Amino acid sequence: MIIDTHAHYDDEQFDADRAELLGQMREGGVGLIVNAGSTLESWDRIVNLTEKYPFVYGAIGIHPDEAGALTEADMERMRELLDLPKIVAAGEIGLDYYWDKSGHDIQKRWFIRQLEIAREKDMPVIIHSREAAADTMEIMEKHAAGMRAVIHCYSYSPEMAEAYVKMGYYIGIGGVVTFKNAKKLKNVVEQIPLTSIVLETDCPYLAPEPYRGKRNCSLYLPYVAEQIAELKNVSAEEVVRQTEINSRKLYGLPEADPDSVQKPVSRS
Ligand code: NI
């Protein structure tokens, strides 16, 4: 089955047809979706989605764009939600120096704080990093050594991707890899092993070709799998098969039908 390791179905762009769209996932080959956290307001919506849909799991965390308003009380709430049975990761967390909404120091502080909480809860982390390559690497080396992680919507060099793979992390590949001008990302996919790649949409954003610019959804992931297959000289089926294994390892999801899946009990 296809696993979408990073989606935002809580986004208002899905308000008009969310149930209808999610109802089409199984038929479209998408067996499991992890909905990533972004704002504080997203958290309750995500928990609701995981309660309503057996195949939807969640991650709880605060996007770097939102770090400016965070307090320790929010971190306490994050801790509580990470204990819920269908919350499988902390994220998305990281650094965004492109939008740079709250300054580098505040972003770093709350990135590190959320990494600490994830470590305390023995949870994998979903990393958002844009135009912050060196600082992200430094923080991951210092504060996330030995943790499970995915570098989501990876946008840096093949060399840095290889360094992350050596650290045991996964590289999230989505619609951008299908863009004609995405030469660097195509090189990344060529150079890292398929065992380190996971599929993601980041929907409603970043739809693959031929839907570039439209609202994205997990049903478009076959286009991403096809592109990865072409770059790695394997079949699209092989890409789906291996990335499912990778995604289950990343998030600690057991090999089972999502309808009967329980959260692994391996954490303290
Ligand atoms: Ni995202």
CSV table of C-alpha atoms and ligand atoms in Angstrom, one decimal:
chain,number,residue,atom,x,y,z
A,1,MET,CA,0.0,0.0,0.0
A,2,ILE,CA,1.0,3.6,-0.4
A,3,ILE,CA,1.7,5.5,2.8
A,4,ASP,CA,1.5,9.3,2.8
A,5,THR,CA,4.0,10.2,5.6
A,6,HIS,CA,3.1,13.9,5.6
A,7,ALA,CA,-0.3,15.4,4.9
A,8,HIS,CA,-2.4,18.3,6.2
A,9,TYR,CA,-6.0,17.2,5.8
A,10,ASP,CA,-6.9,19.5,8.7
A,11,ASP,CA,-6.3,22.4,6.3
A,12,GLU,CA,-9.4,24.5,5.4
A,13,GLN,CA,-8.8,23.8,1.7
A,14,PHE,CA,-10.3,20.3,2.4
A,15,ASP,CA,-13.3,21.6,4.3
A,16,ALA,CA,-15.7,21.3,1.4
A,17,ASP,CA,-15.0,17.6,0.5
A,18,ARG,CA,-12.7,16.1,3.2
A,19,ALA,CA,-14.9,13.1,3.9
A,20,GLU,CA,-15.5,12.3,0.2
A,21,LEU,CA,-11.8,12.6,-0.6
A,22,LEU,CA,-10.6,10.5,2.3
A,23,GLY,CA,-13.3,7.9,1.4
A,24,GLN,CA,-11.5,7.4,-2.0
A,25,MET,CA,-8.1,6.6,-0.5
A,26,ARG,CA,-8.3,2.9,-0.2
A,27,GLU,CA,-9.5,2.5,-3.8
A,28,GLY,CA,-6.7,4.8,-4.8
A,29,GLY,CA,-4.1,2.4,-3.2
A,30,VAL,CA,-3.4,4.8,-0.3
A,31,GLY,CA,-3.6,2.6,2.9
A,32,LEU,CA,-2.3,4.9,5.6
A,33,ILE,CA,-1.8,8.7,6.1
A,34,VAL,CA,0.1,10.6,8.7
A,35,ASN,CA,-1.3,14.1,9.2
A,36,ALA,CA,1.4,16.4,10.4
A,37,GLY,CA,0.9,19.2,13.0
A,38,SER,CA,1.6,22.8,12.1
A,39,THR,CA,-0.2,25.4,14.2
A,40,LEU,CA,-1.6,25.1,17.8
A,41,GLU,CA,-5.1,25.2,16.3
A,42,SER,CA,-4.3,22.2,14.1
A,43,TRP,CA,-3.8,19.9,17.1
A,44,ASP,CA,-7.4,19.2,18.0
A,45,ARG,CA,-8.4,18.9,14.4
A,46,ILE,CA,-5.7,16.3,13.8
A,47,VAL,CA,-6.8,14.3,16.9
A,48,ASN,CA,-10.4,14.4,15.6
A,49,LEU,CA,-9.3,13.1,12.2
A,50,THR,CA,-7.3,10.2,13.8
A,51,GLU,CA,-10.4,9.3,15.8
A,52,LYS,CA,-12.7,9.4,12.8
A,53,TYR,CA,-10.6,7.6,10.2
A,54,PRO,CA,-8.9,4.3,11.0
A,55,PHE,CA,-6.2,4.8,8.4
A,56,VAL,CA,-5.3,8.4,9.5
A,57,TYR,CA,-2.5,8.8,12.1
A,58,GLY,CA,-1.2,12.0,13.4
A,59,ALA,CA,1.9,14.0,14.4
A,60,ILE,CA,1.8,16.8,17.0
A,61,GLY,CA,4.2,19.7,16.8
A,62,ILE,CA,4.7,23.3,15.9
A,63,HIS,CA,6.0,24.5,12.5
A,64,PRO,CA,8.9,27.0,12.8
A,65,ASP,CA,6.7,29.8,11.3
A,66,GLU,CA,4.5,29.5,14.5
A,67,ALA,CA,7.3,29.3,17.1
A,68,GLY,CA,7.1,33.0,18.1
A,69,ALA,CA,4.0,32.6,20.3
A,70,LEU,CA,4.9,29.3,22.0
A,71,THR,CA,5.0,28.8,25.8
A,72,GLU,CA,5.9,26.0,28.1
A,73,ALA,CA,2.1,25.4,28.6
A,74,ASP,CA,1.9,24.5,24.9
A,75,MET,CA,4.7,22.0,25.4
A,76,GLU,CA,2.8,20.4,28.3
A,77,ARG,CA,-0.2,20.0,26.0
A,78,MET,CA,2.1,18.6,23.3
A,79,ARG,CA,3.3,16.0,25.8
A,80,GLU,CA,-0.2,14.9,26.6
A,81,LEU,CA,-1.2,14.6,22.9
A,82,LEU,CA,1.9,12.6,22.1
A,83,ASP,CA,0.6,9.9,24.5
A,84,LEU,CA,-2.6,9.4,22.4
A,85,PRO,CA,-2.8,6.0,20.7
A,86,LYS,CA,-2.8,7.2,17.1
A,87,ILE,CA,-0.2,10.0,17.5
A,88,VAL,CA,2.9,8.5,16.1
A,89,ALA,CA,5.4,11.3,15.7
A,90,ALA,CA,6.4,14.8,16.8
A,91,GLY,CA,6.2,17.3,14.0
A,92,GLU,CA,6.5,19.2,11.9
A,93,ILE,CA,9.3,21.0,13.7
A,94,GLY,CA,12.4,22.7,12.5
A,95,LEU,CA,13.8,25.9,11.0
A,96,ASP,CA,12.4,28.1,8.2
A,97,TYR,CA,14.8,31.0,7.3
A,98,TYR,CA,12.9,31.7,4.1
A,99,TRP,CA,9.8,33.1,5.8
A,100,ASP,CA,11.8,33.7,9.0
A,101,LYS,CA,8.7,34.8,11.0
A,102,SER,CA,10.1,34.8,14.5
A,103,GLY,CA,13.9,35.1,14.0
A,104,HIS,CA,16.6,32.4,14.1
A,105,ASP,CA,17.2,32.3,17.9
A,106,ILE,CA,13.5,31.8,18.8
A,107,GLN,CA,13.0,29.1,16.0
A,108,LYS,CA,16.1,27.2,17.3
A,109,ARG,CA,15.0,27.4,20.9
A,110,TRP,CA,11.6,25.8,20.2
A,111,PHE,CA,13.0,23.3,17.7
A,112,ILE,CA,15.4,22.0,20.3
A,113,ARG,CA,12.7,22.1,23.0
A,114,GLN,CA,10.4,19.9,20.8
A,115,LEU,CA,13.2,17.6,20.0
A,116,GLU,CA,13.7,17.1,23.8
A,117,ILE,CA,10.1,16.3,24.3
A,118,ALA,CA,10.1,13.8,21.4
A,119,ARG,CA,13.2,12.1,22.9
A,120,GLU,CA,11.5,12.0,26.3
A,121,LYS,CA,8.5,10.3,24.7
A,122,ASP,CA,10.6,8.0,22.4
A,123,MET,CA,8.8,9.4,19.4
A,124,PRO,CA,10.2,10.0,15.8
A,125,VAL,CA,10.4,13.5,14.5
A,126,ILE,CA,9.2,15.2,11.3
A,127,ILE,CA,11.7,17.9,10.3
A,128,HIS,CA,10.8,21.0,8.3
A,129,SER,CA,13.9,22.8,7.1
A,130,ARG,CA,14.0,25.6,4.5
A,131,GLU,CA,17.1,27.7,3.7
A,132,ALA,CA,18.5,26.6,7.1
A,133,ALA,CA,20.7,23.7,6.0
A,134,ALA,CA,23.7,24.3,8.3
A,135,ASP,CA,21.8,25.1,11.4
A,136,THR,CA,19.4,22.2,11.0
A,137,MET,CA,22.3,19.8,10.6
A,138,GLU,CA,24.1,21.2,13.6
A,139,ILE,CA,20.9,20.9,15.8
A,140,MET,CA,20.2,17.4,14.5
A,141,GLU,CA,23.7,16.3,15.3
A,142,LYS,CA,23.7,17.8,18.8
A,143,HIS,CA,20.1,17.1,19.9
A,144,ALA,CA,18.6,14.3,17.8
A,145,ALA,CA,21.5,11.7,17.6
A,146,GLY,CA,20.0,8.2,17.6
A,147,MET,CA,16.4,9.4,17.2
A,148,ARG,CA,14.2,8.3,14.3
A,149,ALA,CA,13.5,11.2,11.9
A,150,VAL,CA,12.4,12.2,8.5
A,151,ILE,CA,13.7,15.3,6.7
A,152,HIS,CA,10.5,16.3,5.1
A,153,CYS,CA,10.2,18.0,1.7
A,154,TYR,CA,14.0,17.6,1.4
A,155,SER,CA,15.5,20.6,-0.6
A,156,TYR,CA,19.2,20.5,0.0
A,157,SER,CA,22.2,18.9,-1.7
A,158,PRO,CA,22.8,15.2,-2.4
A,159,GLU,CA,25.8,15.3,-0.1
A,160,MET,CA,23.8,16.5,2.8
A,161,ALA,CA,21.1,13.9,2.1
A,162,GLU,CA,23.8,11.2,2.2
A,163,ALA,CA,25.0,12.7,5.6
A,164,TYR,CA,21.4,12.4,6.9
A,165,VAL,CA,21.1,8.9,5.6
A,166,LYS,CA,24.3,8.0,7.5
A,167,MET,CA,22.7,9.4,10.6
A,168,GLY,CA,19.8,6.9,10.1
A,169,TYR,CA,17.2,9.4,9.0
A,170,TYR,CA,14.7,9.1,6.2
A,171,ILE,CA,14.3,11.6,3.3
A,172,GLY,CA,10.8,12.7,2.5
A,173,ILE,CA,10.1,13.0,-1.3
A,174,GLY,CA,7.0,14.5,-2.7
A,175,GLY,CA,5.6,16.3,-5.7
A,176,VAL,CA,8.6,18.5,-6.3
A,177,VAL,CA,10.6,15.6,-7.7
A,178,THR,CA,8.3,15.5,-10.7
A,179,PHE,CA,9.0,19.2,-11.6
A,180,LYS,CA,11.1,19.7,-14.7
A,181,ASN,CA,13.4,22.1,-12.9
A,182,ALA,CA,14.0,19.9,-9.9
A,183,LYS,CA,17.4,18.6,-11.0
A,184,LYS,CA,19.0,18.8,-7.6
A,185,LEU,CA,16.2,16.8,-6.0
A,186,LYS,CA,16.3,14.2,-8.8
A,187,ASN,CA,20.1,13.9,-8.1
A,188,VAL,CA,19.3,13.3,-4.4
A,189,VAL,CA,16.9,10.5,-5.3
A,190,GLU,CA,19.5,8.9,-7.6
A,191,GLN,CA,22.2,9.0,-4.9
A,192,ILE,CA,20.5,7.9,-1.7
A,193,PRO,CA,19.3,4.3,-1.3
A,194,LEU,CA,15.6,3.5,-1.8
A,195,THR,CA,15.6,2.1,1.8
A,196,SER,CA,16.0,5.7,3.1
A,197,ILE,CA,13.1,7.3,1.1
A,198,VAL,CA,9.5,7.8,2.2
A,199,LEU,CA,6.7,9.2,0.1
A,200,GLU,CA,4.8,12.4,1.2
A,201,THR,CA,2.4,14.9,-0.2
A,202,ASP,CA,2.5,17.9,2.1
A,203,CYS,CA,-1.0,18.4,0.8
A,204,PRO,CA,-2.8,20.7,0.1
A,205,TYR,CA,0.6,22.0,-1.2
A,206,LEU,CA,3.1,20.9,-3.8
A,207,ALA,CA,1.0,18.7,-6.1
A,208,PRO,CA,3.1,16.7,-8.6
A,209,GLU,CA,3.0,17.0,-12.3
A,210,PRO,CA,0.5,16.9,-14.1
A,211,TYR,CA,-1.4,18.7,-11.3
A,212,ARG,CA,1.3,21.2,-10.4
A,213,GLY,CA,-0.3,24.4,-8.9
A,214,LYS,CA,-3.5,22.6,-8.0
A,215,ARG,CA,-4.6,21.3,-4.6
A,216,ASN,CA,-2.6,18.3,-3.8
A,217,CYS,CA,-3.9,15.0,-2.2
A,218,SER,CA,-2.5,11.5,-1.4
A,219,LEU,CA,-4.2,10.1,-4.5
A,220,TYR,CA,-1.5,11.8,-6.6
A,221,LEU,CA,1.3,9.9,-4.9
A,222,PRO,CA,1.6,7.3,-7.8
A,223,TYR,CA,3.1,10.1,-9.9
A,224,VAL,CA,5.8,10.6,-7.3
A,225,ALA,CA,6.4,6.9,-7.0
A,226,GLU,CA,6.6,6.7,-10.9
A,227,GLN,CA,9.2,9.4,-11.0
A,228,ILE,CA,11.3,7.9,-8.2
A,229,ALA,CA,11.1,4.5,-10.0
A,230,GLU,CA,12.4,6.0,-13.2
A,231,LEU,CA,15.3,7.7,-11.4
A,232,LYS,CA,16.2,4.5,-9.6
A,233,ASN,CA,15.6,2.1,-12.4
A,234,VAL,CA,13.1,0.0,-10.5
A,235,SER,CA,9.3,-0.5,-10.9
A,236,ALA,CA,6.8,1.8,-9.3
A,237,GLU,CA,5.5,-1.2,-7.4
A,238,GLU,CA,8.9,-1.7,-5.9
A,239,VAL,CA,9.0,2.0,-4.8
A,240,VAL,CA,5.6,1.6,-3.1
A,241,ARG,CA,6.6,-1.7,-1.5
A,242,GLN,CA,9.9,-0.4,-0.1
A,243,THR,CA,8.7,3.0,1.0
A,244,GLU,CA,5.8,1.3,2.9
A,245,ILE,CA,8.4,-0.7,4.9
A,246,ASN,CA,10.5,2.5,5.5
A,247,SER,CA,7.4,4.4,6.6
A,248,ARG,CA,6.4,1.7,9.1
A,249,LYS,CA,9.9,1.6,10.5
A,250,LEU,CA,10.0,5.4,10.8
A,251,TYR,CA,6.8,5.7,12.6
A,252,GLY,CA,6.8,2.4,14.4
A,253,LEU,CA,3.7,1.2,12.7
A,254,PRO,CA,3.1,-2.6,12.9
A,255,GLU,CA,2.6,-4.7,9.8
A,256,ALA,CA,-1.2,-5.0,10.0
A,257,ASP,CA,-4.4,-3.7,8.6
A,258,PRO,CA,-4.8,-0.1,9.8
A,259,ASP,CA,-8.3,-0.9,11.0
A,260,SER,CA,-6.9,-3.1,13.7
A,261,VAL,CA,-3.6,-1.3,14.3
A,262,GLN,CA,-2.8,-0.3,17.8
A,263,LYS,CA,0.0,2.0,18.8
A,264,PRO,CA,3.2,0.1,19.6
A,265,VAL,CA,3.8,-0.1,23.4
A,266,SER,CA,7.6,0.3,23.3
A,267,ARG,CA,7.7,3.7,24.9
A,268,SER,CA,8.1,4.7,28.5
B,1,NI,NI,3.9,20.1,6.0
